[in-house]
Amino acid sequence: MYKPTNRLLRGYCLDPGFSTRLDTAAINEITYQVKWEKLKEGPCGNYFEVIDYDPASNCFYAPVDLDSQEVMLQNGLNPSEGNPKFHQQFVYTIAMTTLDHFEQSLGRKIIWPYRIVEPRNANEKIKHEYVPRLRLYPHAFRDANAFYTAEKKAVLFGYFEAATQVQGSNLPGGIIFTCLSPDIVAHELTHAILDSIHPRFTENTNPDVAAFHEAFADIVALLQRFTNTPLVENQIARTRGSLSEFSFLGELATQFGNALQGNRGALRGAIGHVDADGIWRKLDADPQAYQTVFEPHDRGSLLVATIFDAFIRLYNVQTEDLLRIASNGTGVLQAGAIHPDLAKRLAREACGIAEHLLHICIRALDYCPPLDITFGDYLRALITADLDATPRDNTGYRLALIEAFRSRGIFPDRVNTLSIESLKWSKPELFDDHEKKIFRYLAEELKNQMREIIDNSLQEEDRRDKIFYESQRIQAWLHDQLMNKKKGILGPEAWSGLLIKLGLTDKPVSFQYEGKKIASREVPKLEVHKVRPVYRVGREGTLVEQVMITLTQTFRVEGGDYDGTKFRGGCTLILNMSRDYDVEYIIYKKIGSQHRFEHQLDYQAGKTPAIAALSDSIYDDDKSFASINFAHLHFHNGI
């Protein structure tokens, strides 16, 4: 029996308002190809369940059936701002498109964060319950916002009345649905996926953490837009091949931004912005901004602009030959519209670069420390991730990234130069024979134990539940190996030395802060967050076979002025499974770091400039900075 590989669904590539403009109507409505799966009404599939309950109106909207014959024959419902069933279809479409980019880049299936089930009595333990589907609510509330909530395992989209001024393509006082913006859907879905990969990235331990969540979500939304070839062709033709001039390609959530009272232009832009006089101006790289801008969205925009800067650099270099051919060698195009064939070739280059860069940005997540992320850490992760997948890099992606970060004054700690050799994560220091034997034992055991996970990952039907529970078992086994000295194959001393090289400890920790000693009474609690096999192919056809392990330990301050403050350490451990079970990388934040401990307490106590900026926009009196509710940060908070 024939089984389709893709489902065709119509939708917007920009916001709905662009379908009411003569210059963009023809390219705004496109047909998406999403991975085929059997669906229930909702739609409800393997990864997502769309629930269209509108609490403000106290009603459920009838769910769409994307498997019905009449819907399938027309490639999904016709795009419409006034049809709730299309809203359901569109949210599902963009969510599946975003998810597919992540699974292709990471080389594994996405599994949503588990739900904690509290024990019913003293004899029971806390259980981790598998969450098969992320819930998507297209009409969750009436407000100019949308957010992912880890507690509900859901993404909630709001709707609101546009401002009464005439701005953009909006009807003054008309209804704006955030679920119809592909940028907003991709942005919020990325928050959910990032939470599933690095759950500790929601803890505000330094100025870059909250900013990184926002920036990464914007980066995915922007680069994903460049995979829509007709849109890119249209905009490149309008700008005569330049990506440094105003176009809709670098603007996020334009209709949303236009609809806000007193707002002009897109919500955020990667190339430029509209100033107070309503004039679009290109953003110039400011190497001082990283030291002075701290509000999460604004600080995050620095990282977005950096990645987009790298994209433009790559595009300019890789299209120089086309422009020379088209201009008889001068490199300067004649006045007037460029030839349609040239626009298509330039668009093909732009789309290819954007897709490669998007996958590099996503793959880099596996090369980040599991907590306390900084922009400098992310640069090193980008370089290392691309180096593993594409050793030669004949097209200069790594150099473009280095130039872009340097131009904005974003540098990693503890590197001597900005060469690729200095920026890539170093191979671990040489281990003694005991420690080599430990890693070989761990790697061989993990490879044997992960065969069921690998088998389930390759099946056509969805077996993520089996992957989840098998991963939980392996994580428990590894936890016992690391923390139970009696089970250590080479005795306590060997395991203790190995833990130190992982940035961990099997002893209580102590710190000095403001002349006082702050110590733990017990060994910090260890958590094994992930043990996942990874199989992916780089730009040069290189196959990467690895096991990614993330470990963290937690020290909780007891008593005194900082009672209850959590300080964590941990590492991302990457083992190579294709040759000799080498330890490829140990990317750690040491649990015993005096420097990090002081910096975190200073930051959370308001002793750094970042706190002044944060307190104006996201601080709630009933929440500590270490546990800010990220639902208030997404898309529009102070937005």
XYZ file of C-alpha atoms in Angstrom:
639
model
C 0.000 0.000 0.000
C 1.355 3.427 -0.979
C 2.191 5.676 1.934
C 2.911 9.380 1.316
C 6.132 10.853 2.654
C 4.892 14.454 2.900
C 1.641 16.256 3.528
C 0.955 19.412 1.513
C -0.595 22.255 3.509
C -1.187 25.830 2.435
C -0.259 28.773 4.611
C 1.454 32.147 4.916
C 5.199 32.637 4.546
C 4.953 36.131 6.086
C 2.148 37.531 8.232
C -1.485 37.477 6.961
C -1.491 41.206 6.257
C 0.955 40.720 3.375
C -1.786 38.881 1.476
C -3.715 42.172 1.226
C -0.857 44.059 -0.464
C -0.367 44.089 -4.231
C 3.416 43.815 -3.975
C 3.439 40.718 -1.724
C 0.082 38.958 -2.214
C 1.435 36.675 -4.933
C 4.261 35.281 -2.795
C 2.740 35.335 0.697
C 0.603 32.222 0.303
C 2.642 29.085 -0.278
C 2.298 25.322 0.089
C 4.367 23.742 2.875
C 5.574 20.153 2.801
C 5.447 18.589 6.269
C 6.360 15.066 7.269
C 3.492 12.647 6.745
C 1.793 11.142 9.781
C -1.645 9.773 10.486
C -3.675 12.500 12.207
C -6.735 12.730 14.370
C -8.978 15.767 14.403
C -7.353 18.772 16.012
C -4.996 18.126 14.312
C -3.457 15.625 16.718
C -0.380 13.688 15.621
C 2.692 12.088 17.160
C 4.319 15.317 18.332
C 1.581 17.943 18.596
C -2.009 18.221 19.737
C -3.887 21.362 18.741
C -6.606 22.206 21.264
C -8.743 25.126 20.214
C -10.367 26.273 23.435
C -10.954 30.016 23.743
C -11.409 30.810 27.472
C -12.153 34.492 26.827
C -15.128 33.526 24.656
C -15.882 30.381 26.677
C -16.065 28.175 23.602
C -14.380 25.303 21.782
C -13.891 25.704 18.045
C -14.621 22.597 15.963
C -11.316 20.824 15.183
C -10.024 20.491 11.646
C -9.645 17.034 10.079
C -6.586 17.249 7.839
C -7.062 13.613 6.769
C -10.506 14.260 5.338
C -10.730 13.825 1.581
C -11.972 17.332 0.828
C -9.115 18.912 2.824
C -6.373 16.688 1.388
C -7.531 17.191 -2.222
C -7.001 20.951 -1.953
C -3.658 20.753 -0.056
C -5.249 21.908 3.175
C -7.668 24.695 3.893
C -7.398 28.002 2.105
C -5.426 30.613 4.130
C -7.901 32.736 6.072
C -7.694 35.100 9.021
C -11.337 34.423 9.894
C -11.423 30.608 9.884
C -10.440 28.955 13.196
C -9.895 25.629 11.412
C -7.235 27.228 9.227
C -5.625 28.673 12.365
C -5.374 25.110 13.709
C -3.907 23.874 10.430
C -1.343 26.678 10.276
C -0.060 26.288 13.835
C 0.448 22.577 13.183
C 2.165 23.271 9.842
C 4.790 25.684 11.201
C 5.351 23.557 14.320
C 6.076 20.476 12.193
C 8.316 22.474 9.835
C 10.364 23.806 12.763
C 10.571 20.403 14.416
C 11.860 18.832 11.202
C 14.780 21.282 11.042
C 15.780 20.323 14.585
C 15.583 16.575 14.028
C 17.579 16.800 10.791
C 20.249 18.943 12.435
C 20.557 17.010 15.691
C 20.371 13.539 14.175
C 17.810 12.277 16.665
C 14.151 12.538 17.593
C 12.892 15.331 19.828
C 11.356 14.167 23.112
C 9.404 16.728 25.114
C 10.314 17.538 28.736
C 8.842 14.983 31.102
C 6.072 15.649 33.586
C 6.947 15.145 37.270
C 4.496 12.948 39.147
C 4.673 13.560 42.887
C 4.586 10.477 45.175
C 1.252 9.651 46.788
C 2.901 8.302 49.952
C 6.282 8.118 51.668
C 7.100 4.748 50.097
C 6.873 6.010 46.532
C 9.475 7.927 44.562
C 9.043 10.883 42.241
C 8.274 9.607 38.761
C 9.076 11.103 35.378
C 6.081 10.714 33.099
C 6.488 10.629 29.330
C 4.814 13.512 27.477
C 3.927 12.321 23.961
C 2.617 15.597 22.576
C 3.141 19.294 23.074
C -0.209 21.073 23.191
C -0.819 24.076 20.951
C -3.626 26.522 21.817
C -4.312 28.900 18.870
C -6.749 31.125 20.843
C -5.572 30.735 24.436
C -6.158 34.289 25.704
C -6.861 37.870 24.667
C -3.571 39.736 24.834
C -0.723 40.790 22.564
C 1.488 37.869 23.534
C 2.328 34.231 23.000
C 4.444 31.942 25.169
C 5.623 28.439 25.905
C 4.819 27.127 29.379
C 6.915 24.249 30.724
C 4.370 23.596 33.469
C 1.526 22.894 31.028
C 3.777 21.422 28.311
C 2.046 23.745 25.887
C 2.406 26.807 23.679
C -0.315 29.426 24.156
C -1.115 31.972 21.457
C -3.023 35.173 22.149
C -5.113 37.463 19.991
C -5.839 41.158 20.415
C -7.258 44.304 18.851
C -4.902 46.339 16.706
C -4.260 49.948 17.617
C -6.580 52.527 16.110
C -3.894 54.312 14.078
C -3.486 53.374 10.415
C -0.244 51.434 10.305
C 0.966 48.825 7.845
C -1.691 46.525 6.421
C -3.748 46.241 9.612
C -7.375 47.234 9.969
C -7.450 49.843 12.782
C -9.068 48.079 15.728
C -9.068 44.766 13.847
C -8.130 41.413 15.388
C -4.528 40.202 15.234
C -3.936 36.481 15.768
C -0.420 35.600 16.905
C -1.004 32.001 15.784
C -1.025 33.210 12.151
C 2.500 34.651 12.279
C 5.003 31.987 11.165
C 7.708 33.928 13.037
C 5.858 33.786 16.345
C 4.916 30.106 15.977
C 8.501 29.127 15.123
C 9.868 31.345 17.921
C 7.685 29.837 20.647
C 8.106 26.285 19.371
C 11.861 26.796 19.546
C 11.556 27.760 23.226
C 9.858 24.413 23.864
C 12.468 22.404 21.954
C 15.349 24.259 23.617
C 13.796 23.459 27.002
C 13.721 19.775 26.062
C 17.425 19.824 25.139
C 18.816 22.082 27.889
C 16.329 22.456 30.773
C 18.831 24.473 32.838
C 18.898 27.265 30.243
C 15.822 28.743 31.922
C 17.790 29.613 35.085
C 18.892 33.228 35.021
C 22.453 32.881 36.310
C 24.114 35.542 34.136
C 22.998 38.323 31.741
C 23.288 36.079 28.664
C 21.005 33.232 29.767
C 17.574 34.796 29.288
C 18.904 36.702 26.264
C 20.129 33.456 24.681
C 16.696 31.828 24.895
C 15.148 34.804 23.117
C 17.954 35.164 20.580
C 18.061 31.518 19.620
C 14.303 31.452 19.056
C 14.596 34.509 16.776
C 17.545 32.999 14.893
C 15.559 29.860 14.080
C 12.516 31.881 12.973
C 14.607 34.171 10.727
C 16.790 31.538 9.072
C 13.805 29.247 8.597
C 12.156 32.040 6.598
C 15.043 31.904 4.113
C 14.097 28.354 3.145
C 11.010 29.740 1.346
C 12.516 30.115 -2.136
C 9.717 32.165 -3.804
C 9.847 34.722 -0.986
C 13.632 35.001 -1.170
C 13.548 35.390 -4.959
C 10.954 38.151 -4.682
C 12.835 40.124 -2.039
C 16.237 39.710 -3.690
C 14.775 41.028 -6.918
C 13.370 44.061 -5.053
C 16.728 44.859 -3.392
C 18.708 44.128 -6.587
C 20.595 41.287 -4.938
C 21.537 43.039 -1.692
C 20.694 41.576 1.713
C 21.964 44.668 3.553
C 19.036 46.838 2.513
C 15.490 46.872 3.854
C 13.443 43.811 2.951
C 10.876 41.685 4.725
C 13.411 38.852 5.013
C 15.117 40.392 8.048
C 11.955 41.559 9.842
C 10.206 39.531 12.551
C 6.457 39.649 13.220
C 5.751 42.750 11.125
C 1.962 42.667 11.490
C 2.244 42.155 15.242
C 4.634 45.114 15.577
C 2.449 47.371 13.452
C -0.610 46.544 15.553
C 0.856 47.731 18.864
C -0.115 51.190 20.040
C 2.507 53.693 18.966
C 4.713 51.006 17.406
C 6.064 51.226 13.890
C 7.572 48.494 11.791
C 8.365 44.902 12.724
C 8.590 43.723 16.317
C 12.306 43.031 15.838
C 14.710 43.297 12.926
C 18.026 41.600 12.173
C 19.247 44.133 9.600
C 17.759 47.437 10.714
C 14.962 49.117 12.618
C 12.425 51.914 12.260
C 13.419 54.920 14.341
C 11.144 57.333 16.215
C 10.587 59.318 13.020
C 9.357 56.241 11.156
C 12.529 55.961 9.041
C 14.161 52.545 8.554
C 17.841 52.611 9.403
C 20.434 49.891 9.005
C 21.947 48.547 12.224
C 25.660 49.174 12.479
C 27.817 46.822 14.491
C 28.503 48.396 17.886
C 31.333 46.600 19.740
C 30.324 48.382 22.978
C 26.670 47.279 23.039
C 27.437 43.870 24.558
C 28.829 45.680 27.628
C 25.884 48.067 28.005
C 22.657 46.361 26.819
C 21.050 43.927 29.299
C 17.272 43.718 28.758
C 16.809 40.103 27.508
C 15.168 40.866 24.167
C 17.526 43.754 23.393
C 20.602 41.791 24.459
C 19.342 38.798 22.509
C 18.995 40.968 19.417
C 22.786 41.462 19.517
C 23.283 37.728 19.029
C 20.608 37.623 16.306
C 22.312 40.480 14.449
C 25.650 38.689 14.825
C 24.393 35.465 13.237
C 22.647 37.426 10.484
C 25.849 39.392 9.900
C 27.675 36.082 9.349
C 24.936 35.059 6.915
C 25.314 38.274 4.887
C 29.104 37.907 4.822
C 28.768 34.378 3.443
C 26.180 35.468 0.898
C 28.351 38.348 -0.327
C 31.413 36.121 -0.766
C 29.575 33.236 -2.412
C 27.729 35.454 -4.914
C 30.679 37.610 -6.014
C 31.189 35.506 -9.138
C 27.543 35.838 -10.170
C 27.669 39.617 -9.807
C 30.916 39.810 -11.809
C 29.365 37.779 -14.617
C 26.208 39.904 -14.588
C 28.177 43.177 -14.593
C 30.865 42.347 -17.184
C 33.487 42.047 -14.470
C 32.875 45.300 -12.601
C 30.865 43.780 -9.747
C 28.517 46.789 -9.947
C 25.107 46.102 -11.439
C 23.577 48.549 -13.880
C 20.605 50.624 -12.764
C 17.180 49.043 -13.047
C 15.694 45.662 -12.246
C 18.029 42.672 -12.232
C 17.416 39.772 -14.590
C 14.977 37.139 -13.231
C 17.538 34.387 -13.845
C 20.085 36.247 -11.727
C 17.505 36.705 -8.966
C 16.853 32.939 -8.998
C 20.554 32.076 -8.794
C 21.148 34.564 -5.981
C 18.112 33.235 -4.134
C 19.367 29.670 -4.516
C 22.665 30.667 -2.891
C 20.909 32.565 -0.097
C 18.555 29.679 0.680
C 21.390 27.142 0.730
C 23.544 29.279 3.023
C 20.616 29.940 5.367
C 19.776 26.254 5.660
C 23.385 25.282 6.370
C 23.751 28.083 8.919
C 20.459 27.133 10.586
C 21.655 23.561 10.990
C 25.008 24.738 12.384
C 23.201 26.913 14.949
C 20.989 24.011 16.013
C 23.791 21.415 16.106
C 25.809 23.757 18.318
C 23.313 23.106 21.133
C 24.924 19.691 21.605
C 28.291 21.398 22.152
C 27.115 23.875 24.795
C 27.614 23.457 28.536
C 24.345 22.300 30.156
C 23.930 25.479 32.234
C 25.088 29.073 32.712
C 25.391 29.621 28.934
C 27.120 32.738 27.594
C 27.318 34.100 24.058
C 31.032 33.314 24.089
C 30.267 29.687 24.953
C 27.886 29.581 22.014
C 30.551 30.864 19.607
C 32.864 28.065 20.708
C 30.009 25.584 20.333
C 29.287 26.843 16.796
C 32.909 26.464 15.743
C 33.296 22.999 17.299
C 29.992 21.665 15.981
C 30.804 22.725 12.431
C 34.378 21.481 12.670
C 33.142 17.996 13.657
C 30.575 17.825 10.867
C 32.588 19.632 8.155
C 36.350 19.414 8.750
C 37.450 21.268 5.587
C 34.935 24.162 5.483
C 35.864 25.287 1.984
C 33.059 27.869 2.015
C 34.167 29.804 5.112
C 31.248 29.399 7.546
C 33.504 29.354 10.595
C 35.488 32.412 9.526
C 32.272 34.338 8.839
C 31.031 33.547 12.349
C 34.319 34.620 13.933
C 34.297 37.923 12.026
C 30.676 38.622 12.984
C 31.229 37.982 16.715
C 34.431 40.044 16.685
C 32.676 43.004 15.033
C 30.200 43.142 17.926
C 32.727 42.720 20.708
C 31.456 39.284 21.804
C 34.397 37.193 22.951
C 34.679 33.952 24.941
C 36.496 33.799 28.250
C 39.900 32.211 28.513
C 40.947 32.058 24.865
C 44.269 33.419 23.647
C 43.328 34.157 20.035
C 40.283 34.145 17.771
C 41.693 31.379 15.601
C 39.609 28.299 14.929
C 42.139 26.223 16.885
C 41.729 28.431 19.969
C 37.945 28.704 19.761
C 37.076 25.067 19.294
C 36.579 23.151 22.513
C 39.830 21.407 23.399
C 40.192 17.688 23.501
C 40.337 16.504 27.128
C 43.678 16.342 28.850
C 45.387 12.987 28.604
C 43.852 10.490 30.976
C 45.845 7.943 32.885
C 45.360 4.252 32.150
C 42.762 3.870 34.897
C 40.621 6.689 33.555
C 40.955 5.503 29.963
C 39.743 2.121 31.098
C 36.771 3.739 32.843
C 35.720 5.643 29.714
C 36.170 2.578 27.525
C 34.019 0.593 29.922
C 31.339 3.317 29.970
C 31.345 3.705 26.194
C 31.145 -0.025 25.495
C 28.356 -0.474 28.037
C 26.447 2.514 26.692
C 26.743 1.275 23.118
C 25.345 -2.101 24.128
C 22.565 -0.617 26.209
C 21.531 1.911 23.561
C 20.826 -0.633 20.842
C 17.126 -0.600 21.630
C 17.065 3.216 21.489
C 18.790 3.177 18.101
C 16.437 0.487 16.793
C 13.352 2.438 17.911
C 14.759 5.637 16.384
C 14.932 3.959 12.973
C 11.371 2.619 12.954
C 8.753 4.289 10.756
C 6.135 4.344 13.489
C 6.544 6.668 16.436
C 8.373 4.923 19.269
C 9.566 7.916 21.228
C 7.898 6.541 24.351
C 10.183 3.508 24.223
C 13.182 5.777 23.610
C 12.174 7.910 26.614
C 11.798 5.053 29.098
C 14.886 3.239 27.860
C 16.850 6.490 28.196
C 15.578 6.867 31.758
C 16.895 3.391 32.580
C 20.311 4.127 31.070
C 20.499 7.473 32.859
C 19.819 5.722 36.173
C 22.550 3.181 35.420
C 25.058 5.915 34.595
C 24.074 7.843 37.737
C 24.859 4.797 39.857
C 28.175 4.317 38.099
C 29.224 7.904 38.741
C 28.045 8.359 42.320
C 28.114 4.926 43.947
C 31.718 4.167 44.774
C 30.961 0.514 45.481
C 29.945 0.025 41.857
C 32.973 1.851 40.459
C 35.007 -0.647 38.467
C 38.329 0.756 39.634
C 37.597 1.897 43.165
C 36.837 5.249 44.839
C 40.020 7.130 43.987
C 39.784 6.497 40.246
C 36.154 7.578 40.123
C 36.897 10.650 42.215
C 39.614 11.776 39.812
C 37.353 11.190 36.828
C 34.543 13.276 38.344
C 36.906 16.201 38.837
C 37.735 16.133 35.115
C 33.999 16.243 34.401
C 33.665 19.411 36.476
C 31.895 17.383 39.195
C 32.759 16.144 42.664
C 32.058 13.298 45.065
C 32.748 15.519 48.082
C 30.968 18.472 49.745
C 31.884 21.881 48.309
C 32.652 25.212 49.984
C 33.070 28.821 48.849
C 34.068 32.203 50.231
C 31.723 35.152 49.674
C 31.996 38.567 51.293
C 34.419 37.172 53.846
C 32.121 34.324 54.871
C 32.427 30.621 54.252
C 29.461 29.011 52.497
C 29.648 25.224 52.456
C 27.499 22.202 51.700
C 26.995 19.485 54.271
C 26.507 16.764 51.689
C 27.806 15.860 48.264
C 25.916 17.988 45.708
C 23.085 16.116 44.066
C 23.930 14.712 40.635
C 21.466 14.614 37.763
C 21.979 12.766 34.497
C 19.854 14.796 32.084
C 20.574 13.167 28.749
C 22.213 10.064 27.347
C 21.427 10.104 23.640
C 23.034 8.529 20.561
C 23.639 10.973 17.694
C 23.969 10.153 13.983
C 24.243 13.055 11.562
C 25.839 13.989 8.241
C 27.793 17.206 7.623
C 28.012 19.418 4.514
C 30.912 17.335 3.188
C 29.103 14.026 3.673
C 30.977 13.278 6.900
C 29.112 10.868 9.196
C 29.280 11.771 12.889
C 28.513 8.985 15.393
C 28.529 10.132 18.999
C 26.895 9.755 22.376
C 25.934 13.009 24.085
C 25.699 12.969 27.877
C 24.734 15.951 30.032
C 25.376 15.941 33.785
C 24.726 18.562 36.456
C 25.235 18.875 40.189
C 23.364 21.216 42.497
C 24.560 22.969 45.656
C 21.820 24.711 47.631
C 22.883 27.438 50.080
C 21.397 26.846 53.531
C 20.990 29.718 56.001
C 22.238 33.275 55.915
C 21.385 36.018 53.450
C 21.425 33.658 50.457
C 19.379 30.822 51.898
C 17.869 28.680 49.150
C 20.115 29.986 46.359
C 21.079 27.228 43.948
C 24.505 26.983 42.403
C 25.094 24.358 39.772
C 27.963 22.800 37.895
C 28.056 20.161 35.236
C 29.231 19.123 31.823
C 28.339 18.005 28.349
C 30.321 14.841 27.689
C 30.656 13.729 24.064
C 31.967 10.240 23.299
C 32.964 9.166 19.804
C 31.388 5.810 18.936
C 33.045 5.265 15.563
C 36.645 4.749 16.704
C 38.134 3.445 19.929
C 35.402 5.072 22.049
C 37.414 8.295 22.347
C 36.331 11.066 24.674
C 35.785 13.834 22.137
C 34.891 16.748 24.441
C 34.178 17.556 28.055
C 32.444 20.957 28.066
C 32.025 21.892 31.685
C 31.139 24.522 34.248
C 32.877 23.369 37.424
C 30.726 22.860 40.511
C 33.683 24.060 42.597
C 34.325 27.293 40.685
C 34.849 30.136 43.166
C 34.819 32.680 40.314
C 31.442 31.544 38.958
C 29.940 31.359 42.445
C 30.921 34.954 43.229
C 29.767 36.202 39.835
C 26.362 34.512 40.130
C 25.672 35.828 43.636
C 26.793 39.324 42.644
C 24.517 39.204 39.602
C 21.486 37.943 41.510
C 22.069 40.404 44.337
C 22.021 43.355 41.929
C 25.723 44.163 42.171
C 26.282 44.163 38.409
C 24.984 46.690 35.829
C 22.787 44.052 34.228
C 20.415 43.955 37.190
C 19.402 47.590 36.843
C 18.229 46.977 33.296
C 16.515 43.718 34.159
C 14.648 45.083 37.120
C 12.899 47.665 34.966
C 11.368 45.059 32.706
C 11.044 41.527 34.021
C 11.445 41.503 37.782
C 8.497 40.307 39.840
C 8.613 40.880 43.599
C 7.435 37.334 44.268
C 10.115 35.675 42.118
C 13.858 35.470 42.590
C 16.061 36.142 39.599
C 17.120 32.514 39.668
C 13.555 31.384 38.962
C 12.107 34.009 36.625
C 9.046 32.679 34.835
C 10.068 32.619 31.186
C 6.430 32.829 30.138
C 6.703 36.552 30.873
C 9.725 36.975 28.638
C 8.463 35.589 25.376
C 7.883 37.756 22.382
C 6.495 40.681 24.106
C 6.938 41.368 27.744
C 7.959 44.486 28.687
C 7.554 43.194 25.771
